PDB file of C-alpha atoms in Angstrom:
ATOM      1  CA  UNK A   5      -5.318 -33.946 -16.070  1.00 40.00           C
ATOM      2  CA  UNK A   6      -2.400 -35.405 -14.298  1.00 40.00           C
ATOM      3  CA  UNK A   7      -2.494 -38.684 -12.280  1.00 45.00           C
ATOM      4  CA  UNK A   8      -6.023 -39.186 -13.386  1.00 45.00           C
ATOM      5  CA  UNK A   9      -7.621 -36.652 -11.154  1.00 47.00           C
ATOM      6  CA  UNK A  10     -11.072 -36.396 -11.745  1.00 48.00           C
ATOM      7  CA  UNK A  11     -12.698 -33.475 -13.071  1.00 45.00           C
ATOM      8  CA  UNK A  12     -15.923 -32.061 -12.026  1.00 46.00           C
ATOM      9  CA  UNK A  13     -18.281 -29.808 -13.479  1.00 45.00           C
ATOM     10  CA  UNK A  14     -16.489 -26.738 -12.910  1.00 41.00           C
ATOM     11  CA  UNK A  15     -13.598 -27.692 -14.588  1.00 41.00           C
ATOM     12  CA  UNK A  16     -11.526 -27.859 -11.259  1.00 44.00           C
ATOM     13  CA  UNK A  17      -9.273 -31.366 -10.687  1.00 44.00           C
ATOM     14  CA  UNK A  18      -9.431 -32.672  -7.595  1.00 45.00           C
ATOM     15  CA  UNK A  19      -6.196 -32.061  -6.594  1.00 46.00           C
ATOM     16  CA  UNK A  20      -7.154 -28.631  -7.226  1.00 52.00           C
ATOM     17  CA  UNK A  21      -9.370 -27.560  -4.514  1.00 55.00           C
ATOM     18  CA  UNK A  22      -8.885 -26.187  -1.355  1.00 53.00           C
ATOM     19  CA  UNK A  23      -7.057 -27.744   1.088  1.00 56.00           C
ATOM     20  CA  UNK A  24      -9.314 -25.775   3.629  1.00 55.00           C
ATOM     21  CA  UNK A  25     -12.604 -25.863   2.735  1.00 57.00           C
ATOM     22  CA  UNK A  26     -13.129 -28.463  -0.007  1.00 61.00           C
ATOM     23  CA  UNK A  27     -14.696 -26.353  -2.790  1.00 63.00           C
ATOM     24  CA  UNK A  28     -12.519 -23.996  -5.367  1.00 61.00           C
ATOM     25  CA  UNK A  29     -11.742 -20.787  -3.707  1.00 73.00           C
ATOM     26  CA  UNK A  30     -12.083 -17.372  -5.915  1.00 91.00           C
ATOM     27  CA  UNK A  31      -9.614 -15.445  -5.777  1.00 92.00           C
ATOM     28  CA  UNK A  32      -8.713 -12.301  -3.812  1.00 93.00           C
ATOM     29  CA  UNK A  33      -9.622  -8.997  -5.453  1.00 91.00           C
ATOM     30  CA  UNK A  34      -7.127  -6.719  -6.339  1.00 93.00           C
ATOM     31  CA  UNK A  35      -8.630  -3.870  -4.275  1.00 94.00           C
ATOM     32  CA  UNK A  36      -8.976  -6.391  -0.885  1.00 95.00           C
ATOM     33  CA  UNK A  37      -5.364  -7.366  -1.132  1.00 96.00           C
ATOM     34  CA  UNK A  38      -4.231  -3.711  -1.511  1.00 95.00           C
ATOM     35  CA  UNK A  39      -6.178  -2.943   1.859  1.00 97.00           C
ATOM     36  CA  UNK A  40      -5.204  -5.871   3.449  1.00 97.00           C
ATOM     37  CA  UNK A  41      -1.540  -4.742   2.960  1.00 96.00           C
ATOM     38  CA  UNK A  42      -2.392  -1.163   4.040  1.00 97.00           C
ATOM     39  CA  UNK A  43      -3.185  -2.356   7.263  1.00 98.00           C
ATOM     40  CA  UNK A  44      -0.495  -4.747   7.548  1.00 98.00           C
ATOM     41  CA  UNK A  45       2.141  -1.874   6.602  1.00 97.00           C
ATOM     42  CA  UNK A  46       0.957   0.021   9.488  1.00 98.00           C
ATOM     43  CA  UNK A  47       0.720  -2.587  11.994  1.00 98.00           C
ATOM     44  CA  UNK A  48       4.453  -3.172  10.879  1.00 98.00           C
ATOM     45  CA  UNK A  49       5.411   0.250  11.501  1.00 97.00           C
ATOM     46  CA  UNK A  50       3.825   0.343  14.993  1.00 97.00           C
ATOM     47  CA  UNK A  51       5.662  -2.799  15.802  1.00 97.00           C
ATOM     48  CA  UNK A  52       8.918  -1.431  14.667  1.00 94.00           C
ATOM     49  CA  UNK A  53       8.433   1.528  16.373  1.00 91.00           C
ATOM     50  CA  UNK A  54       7.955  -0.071  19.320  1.00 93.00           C
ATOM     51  CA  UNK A  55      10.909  -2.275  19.107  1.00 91.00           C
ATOM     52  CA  UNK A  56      12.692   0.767  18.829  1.00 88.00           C
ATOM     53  CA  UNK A  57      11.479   1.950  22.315  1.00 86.00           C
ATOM     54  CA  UNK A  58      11.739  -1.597  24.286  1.00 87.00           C
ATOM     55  CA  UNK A  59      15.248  -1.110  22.581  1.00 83.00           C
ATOM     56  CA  UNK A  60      15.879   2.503  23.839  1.00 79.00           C
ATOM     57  CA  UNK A  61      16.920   3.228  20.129  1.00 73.00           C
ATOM     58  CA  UNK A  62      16.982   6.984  19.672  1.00 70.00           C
ATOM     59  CA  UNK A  63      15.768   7.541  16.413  1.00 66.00           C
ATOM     60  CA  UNK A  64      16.568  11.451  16.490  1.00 64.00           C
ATOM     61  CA  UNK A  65      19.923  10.159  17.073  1.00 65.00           C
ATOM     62  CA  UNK A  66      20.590   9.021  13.602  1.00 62.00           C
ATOM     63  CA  UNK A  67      19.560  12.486  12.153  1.00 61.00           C
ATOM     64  CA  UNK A  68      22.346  14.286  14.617  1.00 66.00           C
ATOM     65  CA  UNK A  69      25.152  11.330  14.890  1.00 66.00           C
ATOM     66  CA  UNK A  70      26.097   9.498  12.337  1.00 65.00           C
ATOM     67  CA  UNK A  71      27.125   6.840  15.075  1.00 69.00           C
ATOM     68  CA  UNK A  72      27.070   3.284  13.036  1.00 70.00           C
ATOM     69  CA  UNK A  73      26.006   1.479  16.061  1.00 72.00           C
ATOM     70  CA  UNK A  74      22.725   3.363  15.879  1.00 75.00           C
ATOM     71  CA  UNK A  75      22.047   2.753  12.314  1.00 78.00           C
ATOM     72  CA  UNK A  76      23.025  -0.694  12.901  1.00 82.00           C
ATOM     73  CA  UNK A  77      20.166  -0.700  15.326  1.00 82.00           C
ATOM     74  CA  UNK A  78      17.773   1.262  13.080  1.00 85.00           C
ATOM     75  CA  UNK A  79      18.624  -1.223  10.084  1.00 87.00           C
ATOM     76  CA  UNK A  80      18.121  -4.534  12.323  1.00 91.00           C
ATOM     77  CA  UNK A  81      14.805  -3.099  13.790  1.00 92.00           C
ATOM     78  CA  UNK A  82      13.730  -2.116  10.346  1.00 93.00           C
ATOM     79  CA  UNK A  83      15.044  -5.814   8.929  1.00 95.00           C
ATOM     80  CA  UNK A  84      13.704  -8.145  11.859  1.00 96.00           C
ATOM     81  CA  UNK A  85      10.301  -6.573  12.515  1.00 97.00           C
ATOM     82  CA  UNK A  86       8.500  -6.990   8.865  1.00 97.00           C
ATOM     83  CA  UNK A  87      10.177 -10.240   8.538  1.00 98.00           C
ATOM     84  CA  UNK A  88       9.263 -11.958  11.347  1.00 98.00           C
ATOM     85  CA  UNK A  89       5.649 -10.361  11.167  1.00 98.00           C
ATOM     86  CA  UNK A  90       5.376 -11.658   7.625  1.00 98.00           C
ATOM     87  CA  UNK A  91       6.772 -14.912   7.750  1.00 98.00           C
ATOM     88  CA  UNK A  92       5.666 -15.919  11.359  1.00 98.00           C
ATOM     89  CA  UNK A  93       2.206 -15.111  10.437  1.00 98.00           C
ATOM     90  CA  UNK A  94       1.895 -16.558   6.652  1.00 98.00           C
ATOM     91  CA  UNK A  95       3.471 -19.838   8.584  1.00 97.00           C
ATOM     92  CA  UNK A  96       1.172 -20.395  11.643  1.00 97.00           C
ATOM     93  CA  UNK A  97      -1.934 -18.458  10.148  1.00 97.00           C
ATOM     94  CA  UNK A  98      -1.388 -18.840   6.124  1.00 97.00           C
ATOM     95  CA  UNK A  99      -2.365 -14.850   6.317  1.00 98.00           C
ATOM     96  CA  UNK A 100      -1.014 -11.762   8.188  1.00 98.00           C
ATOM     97  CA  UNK A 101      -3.438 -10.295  10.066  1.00 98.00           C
ATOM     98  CA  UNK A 102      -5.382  -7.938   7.217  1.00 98.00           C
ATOM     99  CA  UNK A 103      -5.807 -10.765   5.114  1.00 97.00           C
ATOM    100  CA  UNK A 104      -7.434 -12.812   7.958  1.00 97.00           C
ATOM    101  CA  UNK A 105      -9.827  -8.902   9.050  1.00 97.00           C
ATOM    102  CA  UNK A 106     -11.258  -9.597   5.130  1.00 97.00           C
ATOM    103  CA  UNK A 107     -11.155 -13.808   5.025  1.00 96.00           C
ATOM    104  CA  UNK A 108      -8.444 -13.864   2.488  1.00 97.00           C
ATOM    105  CA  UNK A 109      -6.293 -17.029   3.307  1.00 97.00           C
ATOM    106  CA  UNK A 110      -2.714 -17.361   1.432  1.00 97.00           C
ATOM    107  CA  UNK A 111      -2.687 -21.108  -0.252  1.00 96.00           C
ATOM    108  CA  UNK A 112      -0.644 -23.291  -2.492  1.00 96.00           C
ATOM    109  CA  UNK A 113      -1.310 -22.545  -5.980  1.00 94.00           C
ATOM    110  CA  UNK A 114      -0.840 -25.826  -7.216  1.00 93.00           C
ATOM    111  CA  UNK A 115      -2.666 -28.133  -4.108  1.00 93.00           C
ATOM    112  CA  UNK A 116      -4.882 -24.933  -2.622  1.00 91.00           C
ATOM    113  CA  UNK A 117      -3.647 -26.483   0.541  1.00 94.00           C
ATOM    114  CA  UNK A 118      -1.462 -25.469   3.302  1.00 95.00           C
ATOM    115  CA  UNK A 119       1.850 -23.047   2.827  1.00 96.00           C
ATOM    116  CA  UNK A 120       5.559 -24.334   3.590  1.00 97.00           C
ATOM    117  CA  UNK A 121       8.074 -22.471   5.295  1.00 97.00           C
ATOM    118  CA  UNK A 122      10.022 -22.371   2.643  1.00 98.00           C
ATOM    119  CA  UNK A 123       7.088 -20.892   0.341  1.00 98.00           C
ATOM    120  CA  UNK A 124       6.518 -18.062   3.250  1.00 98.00           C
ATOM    121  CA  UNK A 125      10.449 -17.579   3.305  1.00 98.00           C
ATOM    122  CA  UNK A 126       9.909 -17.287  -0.653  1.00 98.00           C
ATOM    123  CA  UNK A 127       7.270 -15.117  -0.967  1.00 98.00           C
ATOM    124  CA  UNK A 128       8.955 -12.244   1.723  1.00 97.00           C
ATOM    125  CA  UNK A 129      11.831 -12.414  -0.724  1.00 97.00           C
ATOM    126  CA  UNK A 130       9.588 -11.918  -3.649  1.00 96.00           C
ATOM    127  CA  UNK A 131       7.932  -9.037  -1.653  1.00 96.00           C
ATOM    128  CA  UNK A 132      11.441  -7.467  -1.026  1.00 96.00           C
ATOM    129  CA  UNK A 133      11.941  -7.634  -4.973  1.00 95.00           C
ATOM    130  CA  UNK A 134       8.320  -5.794  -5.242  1.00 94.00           C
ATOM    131  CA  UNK A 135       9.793  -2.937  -2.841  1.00 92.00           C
ATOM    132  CA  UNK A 136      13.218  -2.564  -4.786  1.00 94.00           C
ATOM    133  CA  UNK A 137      11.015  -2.716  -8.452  1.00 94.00           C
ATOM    134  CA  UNK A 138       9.269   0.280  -7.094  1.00 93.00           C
ATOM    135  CA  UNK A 139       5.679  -1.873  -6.430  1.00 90.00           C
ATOM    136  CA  UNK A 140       6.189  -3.199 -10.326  1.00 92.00           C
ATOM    137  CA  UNK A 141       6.037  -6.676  -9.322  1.00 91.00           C
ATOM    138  CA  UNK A 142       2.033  -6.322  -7.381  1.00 91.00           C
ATOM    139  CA  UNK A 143       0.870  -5.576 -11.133  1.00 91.00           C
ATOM    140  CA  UNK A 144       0.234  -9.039 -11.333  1.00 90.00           C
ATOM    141  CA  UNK A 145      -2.257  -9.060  -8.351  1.00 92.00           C
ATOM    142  CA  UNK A 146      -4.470  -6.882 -11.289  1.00 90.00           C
ATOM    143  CA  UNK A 147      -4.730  -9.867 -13.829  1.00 84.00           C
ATOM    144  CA  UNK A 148      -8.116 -11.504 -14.146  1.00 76.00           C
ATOM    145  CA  UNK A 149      -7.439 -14.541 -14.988  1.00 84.00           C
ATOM    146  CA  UNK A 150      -5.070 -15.527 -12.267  1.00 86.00           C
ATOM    147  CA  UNK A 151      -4.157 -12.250  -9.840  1.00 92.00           C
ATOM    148  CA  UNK A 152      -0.676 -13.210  -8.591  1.00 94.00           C
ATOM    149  CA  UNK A 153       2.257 -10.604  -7.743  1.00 94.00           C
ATOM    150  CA  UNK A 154       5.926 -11.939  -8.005  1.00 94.00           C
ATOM    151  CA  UNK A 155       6.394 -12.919  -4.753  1.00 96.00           C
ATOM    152  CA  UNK A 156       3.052 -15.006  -5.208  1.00 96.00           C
ATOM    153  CA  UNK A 157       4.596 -16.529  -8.747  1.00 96.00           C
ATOM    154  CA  UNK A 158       8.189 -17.332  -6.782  1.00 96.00           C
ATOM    155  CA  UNK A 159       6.298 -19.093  -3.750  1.00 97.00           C
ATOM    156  CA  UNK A 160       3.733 -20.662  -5.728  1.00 96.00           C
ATOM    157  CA  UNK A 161       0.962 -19.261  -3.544  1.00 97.00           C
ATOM    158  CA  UNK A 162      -2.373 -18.015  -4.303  1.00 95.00           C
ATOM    159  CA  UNK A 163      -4.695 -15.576  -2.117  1.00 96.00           C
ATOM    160  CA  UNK A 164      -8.113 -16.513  -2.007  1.00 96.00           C
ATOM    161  CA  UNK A 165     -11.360 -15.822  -0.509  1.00 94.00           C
ATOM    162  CA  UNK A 166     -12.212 -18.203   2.376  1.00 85.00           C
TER     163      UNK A 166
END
């Protein structure tokens, strides 16, 4: 115990709980996270497909002409949409929007409180490693003992039940 943080019964410090609720929050499962993600990937790829039409980017385009001002366009859409989705969210709403359909809330790991910017900016980084590993980096979320992915372990975040 650090700072002389009381302990309770559960073993939990104080410092420890959550910042939203009070009580220690149990982790996300594996399986809930994996949905959650499922159904942020294709909310993403509805957004950036409509970015692509308020844009008037024409994606057959890129298959015919190998014009780089359409790829540029393409590659910005593609950039912008997921980052601004996943950051903007984890920042205002500490989850993206299939975290918050199950109640799974994104949290400090060391406070169980609020996230940072900087921790959101983090953990998209972190995700953007688990997409150039190949997904090797969400083994983590599969641990028992404390289910965290790399971009969770570079952030410092947790998910949790709420």
């Amino acid at each position: 115990m650090k700072n002389g943080a009381a302990m309770d019964m559960s073993g939990v410090t104080e410092e420890r709980r959550c910042g939203f609720c009070g009580s220690a929050p149990p982790y996300a499962d594996a399986g809930m996270r994996v949905l959650a993600a499922a159904f942020d990937m294709v909310v993403m790829l509805l957004l950036v497909m409509l970015a692509m039409v308020l844009a008037d980017v024409q994606v057959w385009q890129v298959a015919v002409n190998s014009s780089a001002g359409i790829w540029a366009d393409v590659m910005t859409i593609v950039a912008v949409v997921p980052f601004m989705y996943c950051v903007g969210c984890w920042a205002v709403f500490g989850a993206s929007p299939g975290k918050m359909l199950l109640s799974l809330q994104i949290v400090d790991a060391a406070t169980h409180g609020e996230l940072s910017v900087w921790q959101c900016l983090l953990r998209y980084i972190g995700c953007v490693l688990n997409v150039l590993s190949f997904g090797f980096g969400i083994l983590g979320i599969f641990s028992a003992t404390r289910p965290q992915g790399w971009h969770d372990r570079l952030a410092g975040t947790l998910v949790v039940r709420h």
